[in-house]
mmCIF file of C-alpha atoms in Angstrom:
data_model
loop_
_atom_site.group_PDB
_atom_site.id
_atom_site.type_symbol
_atom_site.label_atom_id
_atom_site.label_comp_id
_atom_site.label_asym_id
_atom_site.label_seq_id
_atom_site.Cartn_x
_atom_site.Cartn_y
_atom_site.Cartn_z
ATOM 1 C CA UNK A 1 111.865 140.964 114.325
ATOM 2 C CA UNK A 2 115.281 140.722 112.543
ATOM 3 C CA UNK A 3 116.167 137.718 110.585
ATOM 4 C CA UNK A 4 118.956 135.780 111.247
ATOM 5 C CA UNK A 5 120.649 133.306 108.927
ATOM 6 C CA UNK A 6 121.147 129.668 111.253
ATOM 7 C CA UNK A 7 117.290 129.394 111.326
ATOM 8 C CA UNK A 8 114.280 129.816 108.320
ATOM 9 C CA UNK A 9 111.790 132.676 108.371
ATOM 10 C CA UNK A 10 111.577 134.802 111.646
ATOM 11 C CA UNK A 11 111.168 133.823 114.916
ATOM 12 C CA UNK A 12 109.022 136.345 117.081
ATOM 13 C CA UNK A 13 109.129 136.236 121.021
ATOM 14 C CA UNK A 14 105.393 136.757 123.152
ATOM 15 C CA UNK A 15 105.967 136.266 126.432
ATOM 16 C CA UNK A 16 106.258 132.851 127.241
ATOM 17 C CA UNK A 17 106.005 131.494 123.753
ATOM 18 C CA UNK A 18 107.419 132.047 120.723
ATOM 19 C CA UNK A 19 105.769 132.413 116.874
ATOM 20 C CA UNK A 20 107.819 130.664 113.874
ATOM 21 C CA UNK A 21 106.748 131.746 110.696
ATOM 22 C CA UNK A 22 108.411 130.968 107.128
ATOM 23 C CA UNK A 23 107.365 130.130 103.456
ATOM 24 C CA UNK A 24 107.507 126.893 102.420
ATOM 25 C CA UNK A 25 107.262 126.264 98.111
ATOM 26 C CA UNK A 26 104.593 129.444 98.380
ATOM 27 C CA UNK A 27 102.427 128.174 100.945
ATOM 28 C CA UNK A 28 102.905 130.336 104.350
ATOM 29 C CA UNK A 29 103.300 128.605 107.703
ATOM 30 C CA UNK A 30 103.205 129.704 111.583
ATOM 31 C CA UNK A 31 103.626 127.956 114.609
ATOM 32 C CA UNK A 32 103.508 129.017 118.492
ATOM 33 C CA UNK A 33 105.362 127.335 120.993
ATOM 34 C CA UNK A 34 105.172 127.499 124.523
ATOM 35 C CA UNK A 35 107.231 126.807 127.128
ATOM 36 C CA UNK A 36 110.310 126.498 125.026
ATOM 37 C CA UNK A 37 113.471 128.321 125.179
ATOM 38 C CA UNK A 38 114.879 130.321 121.827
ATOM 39 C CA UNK A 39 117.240 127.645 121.021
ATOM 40 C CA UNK A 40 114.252 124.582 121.209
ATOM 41 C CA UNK A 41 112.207 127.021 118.686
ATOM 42 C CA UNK A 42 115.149 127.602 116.753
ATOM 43 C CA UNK A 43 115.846 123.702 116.543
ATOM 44 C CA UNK A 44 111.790 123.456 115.676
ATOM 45 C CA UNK A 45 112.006 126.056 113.159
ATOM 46 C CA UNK A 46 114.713 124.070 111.360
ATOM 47 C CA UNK A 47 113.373 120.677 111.922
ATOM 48 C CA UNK A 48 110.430 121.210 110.431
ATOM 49 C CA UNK A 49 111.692 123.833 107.694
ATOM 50 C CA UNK A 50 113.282 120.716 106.423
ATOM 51 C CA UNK A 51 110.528 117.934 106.773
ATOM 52 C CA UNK A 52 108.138 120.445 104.695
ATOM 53 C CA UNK A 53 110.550 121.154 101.859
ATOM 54 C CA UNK A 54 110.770 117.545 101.328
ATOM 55 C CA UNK A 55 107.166 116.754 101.207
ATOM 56 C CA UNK A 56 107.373 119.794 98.700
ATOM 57 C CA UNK A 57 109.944 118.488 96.608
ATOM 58 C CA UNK A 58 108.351 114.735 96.649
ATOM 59 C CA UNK A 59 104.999 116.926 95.336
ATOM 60 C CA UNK A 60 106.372 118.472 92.696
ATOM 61 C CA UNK A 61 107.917 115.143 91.324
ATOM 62 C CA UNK A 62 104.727 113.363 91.837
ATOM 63 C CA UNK A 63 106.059 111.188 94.589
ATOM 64 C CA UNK A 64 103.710 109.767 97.384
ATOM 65 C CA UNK A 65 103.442 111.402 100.415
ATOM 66 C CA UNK A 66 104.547 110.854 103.494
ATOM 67 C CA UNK A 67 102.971 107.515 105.041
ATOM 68 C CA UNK A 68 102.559 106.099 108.998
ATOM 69 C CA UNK A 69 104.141 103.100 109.858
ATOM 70 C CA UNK A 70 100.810 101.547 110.078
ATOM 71 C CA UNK A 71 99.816 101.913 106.808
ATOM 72 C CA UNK A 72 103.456 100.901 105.337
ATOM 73 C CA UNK A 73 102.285 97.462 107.208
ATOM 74 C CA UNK A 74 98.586 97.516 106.106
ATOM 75 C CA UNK A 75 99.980 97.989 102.457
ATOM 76 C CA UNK A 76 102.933 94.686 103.217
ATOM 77 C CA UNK A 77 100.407 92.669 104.578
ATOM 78 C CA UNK A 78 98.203 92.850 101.352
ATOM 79 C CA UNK A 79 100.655 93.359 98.593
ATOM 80 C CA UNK A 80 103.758 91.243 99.659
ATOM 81 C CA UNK A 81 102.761 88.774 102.250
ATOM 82 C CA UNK A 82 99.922 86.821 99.783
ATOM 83 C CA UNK A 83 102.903 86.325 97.330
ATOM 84 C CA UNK A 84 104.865 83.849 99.817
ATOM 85 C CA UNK A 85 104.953 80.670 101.012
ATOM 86 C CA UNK A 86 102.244 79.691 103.361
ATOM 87 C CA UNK A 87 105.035 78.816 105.817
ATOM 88 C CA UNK A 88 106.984 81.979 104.814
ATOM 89 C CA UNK A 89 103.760 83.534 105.131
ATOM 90 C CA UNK A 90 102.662 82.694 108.702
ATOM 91 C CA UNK A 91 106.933 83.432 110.086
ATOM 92 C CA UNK A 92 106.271 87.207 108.843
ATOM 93 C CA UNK A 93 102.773 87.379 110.791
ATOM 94 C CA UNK A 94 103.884 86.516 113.393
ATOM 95 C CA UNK A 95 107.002 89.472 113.085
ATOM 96 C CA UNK A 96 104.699 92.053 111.951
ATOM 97 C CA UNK A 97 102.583 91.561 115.484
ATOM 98 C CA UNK A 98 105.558 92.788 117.739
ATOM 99 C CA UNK A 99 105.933 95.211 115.128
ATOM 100 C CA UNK A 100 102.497 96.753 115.267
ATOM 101 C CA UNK A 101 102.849 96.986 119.474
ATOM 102 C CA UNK A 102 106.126 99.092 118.984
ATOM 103 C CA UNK A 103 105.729 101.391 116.348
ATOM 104 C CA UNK A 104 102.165 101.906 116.297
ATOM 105 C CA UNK A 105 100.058 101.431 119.907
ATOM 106 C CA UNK A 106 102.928 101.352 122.053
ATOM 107 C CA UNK A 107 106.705 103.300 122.251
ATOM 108 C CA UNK A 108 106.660 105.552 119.063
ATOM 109 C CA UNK A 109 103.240 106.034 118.564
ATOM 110 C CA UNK A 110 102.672 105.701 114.675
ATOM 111 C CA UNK A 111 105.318 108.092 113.243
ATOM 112 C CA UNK A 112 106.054 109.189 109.866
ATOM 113 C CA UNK A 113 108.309 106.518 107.666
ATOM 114 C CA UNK A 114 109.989 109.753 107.342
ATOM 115 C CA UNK A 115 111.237 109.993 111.139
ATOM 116 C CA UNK A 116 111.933 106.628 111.791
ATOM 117 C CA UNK A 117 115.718 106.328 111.971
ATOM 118 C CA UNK A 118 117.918 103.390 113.231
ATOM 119 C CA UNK A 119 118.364 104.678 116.184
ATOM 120 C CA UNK A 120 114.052 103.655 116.479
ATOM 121 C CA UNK A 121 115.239 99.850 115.364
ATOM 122 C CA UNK A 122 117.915 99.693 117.739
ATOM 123 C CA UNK A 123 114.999 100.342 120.713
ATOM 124 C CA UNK A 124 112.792 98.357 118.759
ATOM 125 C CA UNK A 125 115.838 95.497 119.295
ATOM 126 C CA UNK A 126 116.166 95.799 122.709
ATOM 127 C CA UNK A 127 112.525 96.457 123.448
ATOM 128 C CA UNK A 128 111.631 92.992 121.489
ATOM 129 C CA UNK A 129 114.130 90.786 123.359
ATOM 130 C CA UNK A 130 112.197 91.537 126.730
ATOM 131 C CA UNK A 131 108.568 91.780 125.202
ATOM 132 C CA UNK A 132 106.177 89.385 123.641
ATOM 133 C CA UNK A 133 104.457 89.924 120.443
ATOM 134 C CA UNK A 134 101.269 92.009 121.630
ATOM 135 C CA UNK A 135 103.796 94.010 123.588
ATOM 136 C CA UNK A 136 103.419 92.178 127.467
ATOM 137 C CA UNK A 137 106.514 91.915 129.181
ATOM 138 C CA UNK A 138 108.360 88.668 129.097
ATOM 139 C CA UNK A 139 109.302 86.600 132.147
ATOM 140 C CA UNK A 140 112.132 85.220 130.343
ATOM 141 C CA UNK A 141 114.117 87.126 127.340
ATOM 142 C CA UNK A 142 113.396 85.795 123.921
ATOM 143 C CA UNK A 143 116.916 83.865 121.946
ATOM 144 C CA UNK A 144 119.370 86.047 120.013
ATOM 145 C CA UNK A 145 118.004 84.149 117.197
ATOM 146 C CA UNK A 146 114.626 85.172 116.969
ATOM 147 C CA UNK A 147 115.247 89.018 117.329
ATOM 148 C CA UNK A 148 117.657 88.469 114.668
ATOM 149 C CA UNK A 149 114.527 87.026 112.339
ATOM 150 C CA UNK A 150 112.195 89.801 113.422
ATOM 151 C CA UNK A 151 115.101 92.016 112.012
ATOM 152 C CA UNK A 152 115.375 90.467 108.586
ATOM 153 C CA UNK A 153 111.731 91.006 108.175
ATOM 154 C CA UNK A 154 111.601 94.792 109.320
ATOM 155 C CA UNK A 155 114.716 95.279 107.131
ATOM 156 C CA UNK A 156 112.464 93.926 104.331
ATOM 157 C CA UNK A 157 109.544 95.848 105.054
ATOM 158 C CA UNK A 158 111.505 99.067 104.769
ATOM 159 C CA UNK A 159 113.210 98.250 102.074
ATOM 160 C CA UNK A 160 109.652 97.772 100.261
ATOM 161 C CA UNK A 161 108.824 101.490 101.758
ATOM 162 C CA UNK A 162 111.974 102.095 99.717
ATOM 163 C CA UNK A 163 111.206 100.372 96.783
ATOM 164 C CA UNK A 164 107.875 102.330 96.654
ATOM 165 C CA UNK A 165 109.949 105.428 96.906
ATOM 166 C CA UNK A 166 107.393 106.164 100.330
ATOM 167 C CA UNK A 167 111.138 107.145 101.812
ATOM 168 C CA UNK A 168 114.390 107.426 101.529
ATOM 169 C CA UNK A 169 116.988 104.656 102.652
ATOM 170 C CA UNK A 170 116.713 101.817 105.152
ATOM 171 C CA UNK A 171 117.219 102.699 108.486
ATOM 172 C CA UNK A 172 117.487 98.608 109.451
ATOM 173 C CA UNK A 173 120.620 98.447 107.436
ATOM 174 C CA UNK A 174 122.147 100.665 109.589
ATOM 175 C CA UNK A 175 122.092 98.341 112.713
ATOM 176 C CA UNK A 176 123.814 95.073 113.148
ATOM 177 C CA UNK A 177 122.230 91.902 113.798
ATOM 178 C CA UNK A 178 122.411 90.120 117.004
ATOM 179 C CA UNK A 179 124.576 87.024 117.592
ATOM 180 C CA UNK A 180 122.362 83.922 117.543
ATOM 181 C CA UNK A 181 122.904 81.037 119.822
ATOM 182 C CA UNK A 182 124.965 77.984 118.467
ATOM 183 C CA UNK A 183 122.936 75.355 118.240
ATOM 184 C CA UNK A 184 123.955 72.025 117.198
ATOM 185 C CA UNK A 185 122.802 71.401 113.087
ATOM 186 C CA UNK A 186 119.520 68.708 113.067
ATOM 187 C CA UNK A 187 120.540 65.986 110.715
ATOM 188 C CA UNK A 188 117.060 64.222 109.424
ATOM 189 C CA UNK A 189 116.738 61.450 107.356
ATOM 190 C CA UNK A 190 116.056 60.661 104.273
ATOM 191 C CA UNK A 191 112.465 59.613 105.119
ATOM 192 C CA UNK A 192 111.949 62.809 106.690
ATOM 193 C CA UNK A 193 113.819 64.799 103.672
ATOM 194 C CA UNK A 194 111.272 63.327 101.475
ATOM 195 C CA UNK A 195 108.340 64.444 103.392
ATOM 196 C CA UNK A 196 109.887 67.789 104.048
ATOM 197 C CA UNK A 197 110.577 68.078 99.701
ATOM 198 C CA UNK A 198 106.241 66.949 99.203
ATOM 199 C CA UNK A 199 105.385 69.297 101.672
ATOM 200 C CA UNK A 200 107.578 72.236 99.442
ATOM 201 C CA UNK A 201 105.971 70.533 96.049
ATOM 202 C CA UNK A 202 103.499 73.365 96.033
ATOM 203 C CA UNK A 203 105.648 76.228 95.689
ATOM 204 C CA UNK A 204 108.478 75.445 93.251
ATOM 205 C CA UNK A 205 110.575 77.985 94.278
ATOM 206 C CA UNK A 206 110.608 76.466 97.765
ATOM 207 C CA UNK A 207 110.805 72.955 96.344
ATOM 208 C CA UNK A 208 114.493 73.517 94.418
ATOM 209 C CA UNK A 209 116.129 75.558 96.468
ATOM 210 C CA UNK A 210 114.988 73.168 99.650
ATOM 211 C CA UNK A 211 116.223 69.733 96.532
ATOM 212 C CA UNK A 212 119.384 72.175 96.552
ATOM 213 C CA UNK A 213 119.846 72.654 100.090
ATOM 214 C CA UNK A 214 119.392 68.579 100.294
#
């Protein structure tokens, strides 16, 4: 069949499905769909025309391959998390939970770093505030405030996926923050503030900026 110029390779119709064939950096590739018009194997054809020339191109520079969102939080959780605060620690646990029932076992099914886009975190957002962390729906909807934490954390662990070049860009950036609820500021006192600065003595990091803070 003729080749036309708005899609890759050829596209061959057989009955009710069609065959999508085209070269990718010398390796050949074919796909049948069925039960798809021309246009949706068109859209295929391009879709994943593109996703394969980038793996190529990531090849050839010796860049990692694409990676699930499973294993970008299997690979947080043992590099990154041991390095914080035990308190710091435990708050990004407890993110990467709601996380897990989300991306991986519940709405998108594991996907590709690659595919994720902030469209994904926007659901994630709005799927969160109704939803606890193992992914059971929530009688009552969770603050402003503490989707707005689960956000700074994702937007962390992508930009590590960044950092480790296992994509390109940070999709959380892309999407604003919620509002959080005005609370009223919690004054303690200065016994308090001292316990508070012995219980940051172990990380001295934690202990100056909390002295600065003070």
């Amino acid at each position: 069949m003729a080749r036309r110029s708005d899609y890759p390779g050829s596209i061959e119709q057989r009955g009710d499905s069609f065959r999508v064939r085209f070269s990718v950096g010398g390796k050949r590739y074919r796909y049948t769909l069925r039960h798809v018009t021309r246009e949706q194997a068109e859209q295929f054809a391009n879709k994943k025309h593109g996703e394969l020339q980038t793996r190529a191109g990531r090849e050839e520079l010796g860049l990692p391959q694409p990676v699930t969102f499973s294993a970008l939080l299997s690979r947080y959780e043992a590099e990154e998390l041991p390095g914080l605060a035990p308190g710091a620690r435990a708050a990004y646990r407890d993110s990467l939970k709601p996380f897990r029932a989300f991306f991986v076992t519940g709405e998108l099914g594991d996907p590709l770093l690659e595919r994720i886009q902030a469209a994904h975190i926007k659901q994630y957002m709005s799927w969160r505030r109704t939803h606890g962390p193992h992914g059971k729906k929530r009688k009552k909807s969770l603050s402003a405030r503490t989707v707005a934490k689960d956000q700074a954390v994702l937007h962390r662990v992508f930009a590590y996926a960044d950092e480790l070049e296992l994509r390109e860009g940070n999709p959380v950036a892309r999407v604003r923050p919620p509002k959080s609820d005005p609370r009223d500021p919690v004054i303690i006192s200065d016994e308090e503030y001292e316990r508070l600065l012995a219980e940051c003595s172990g990380d001295e990091m934690l202990y100056m900026y909390t002295l600065f803070i003070g």
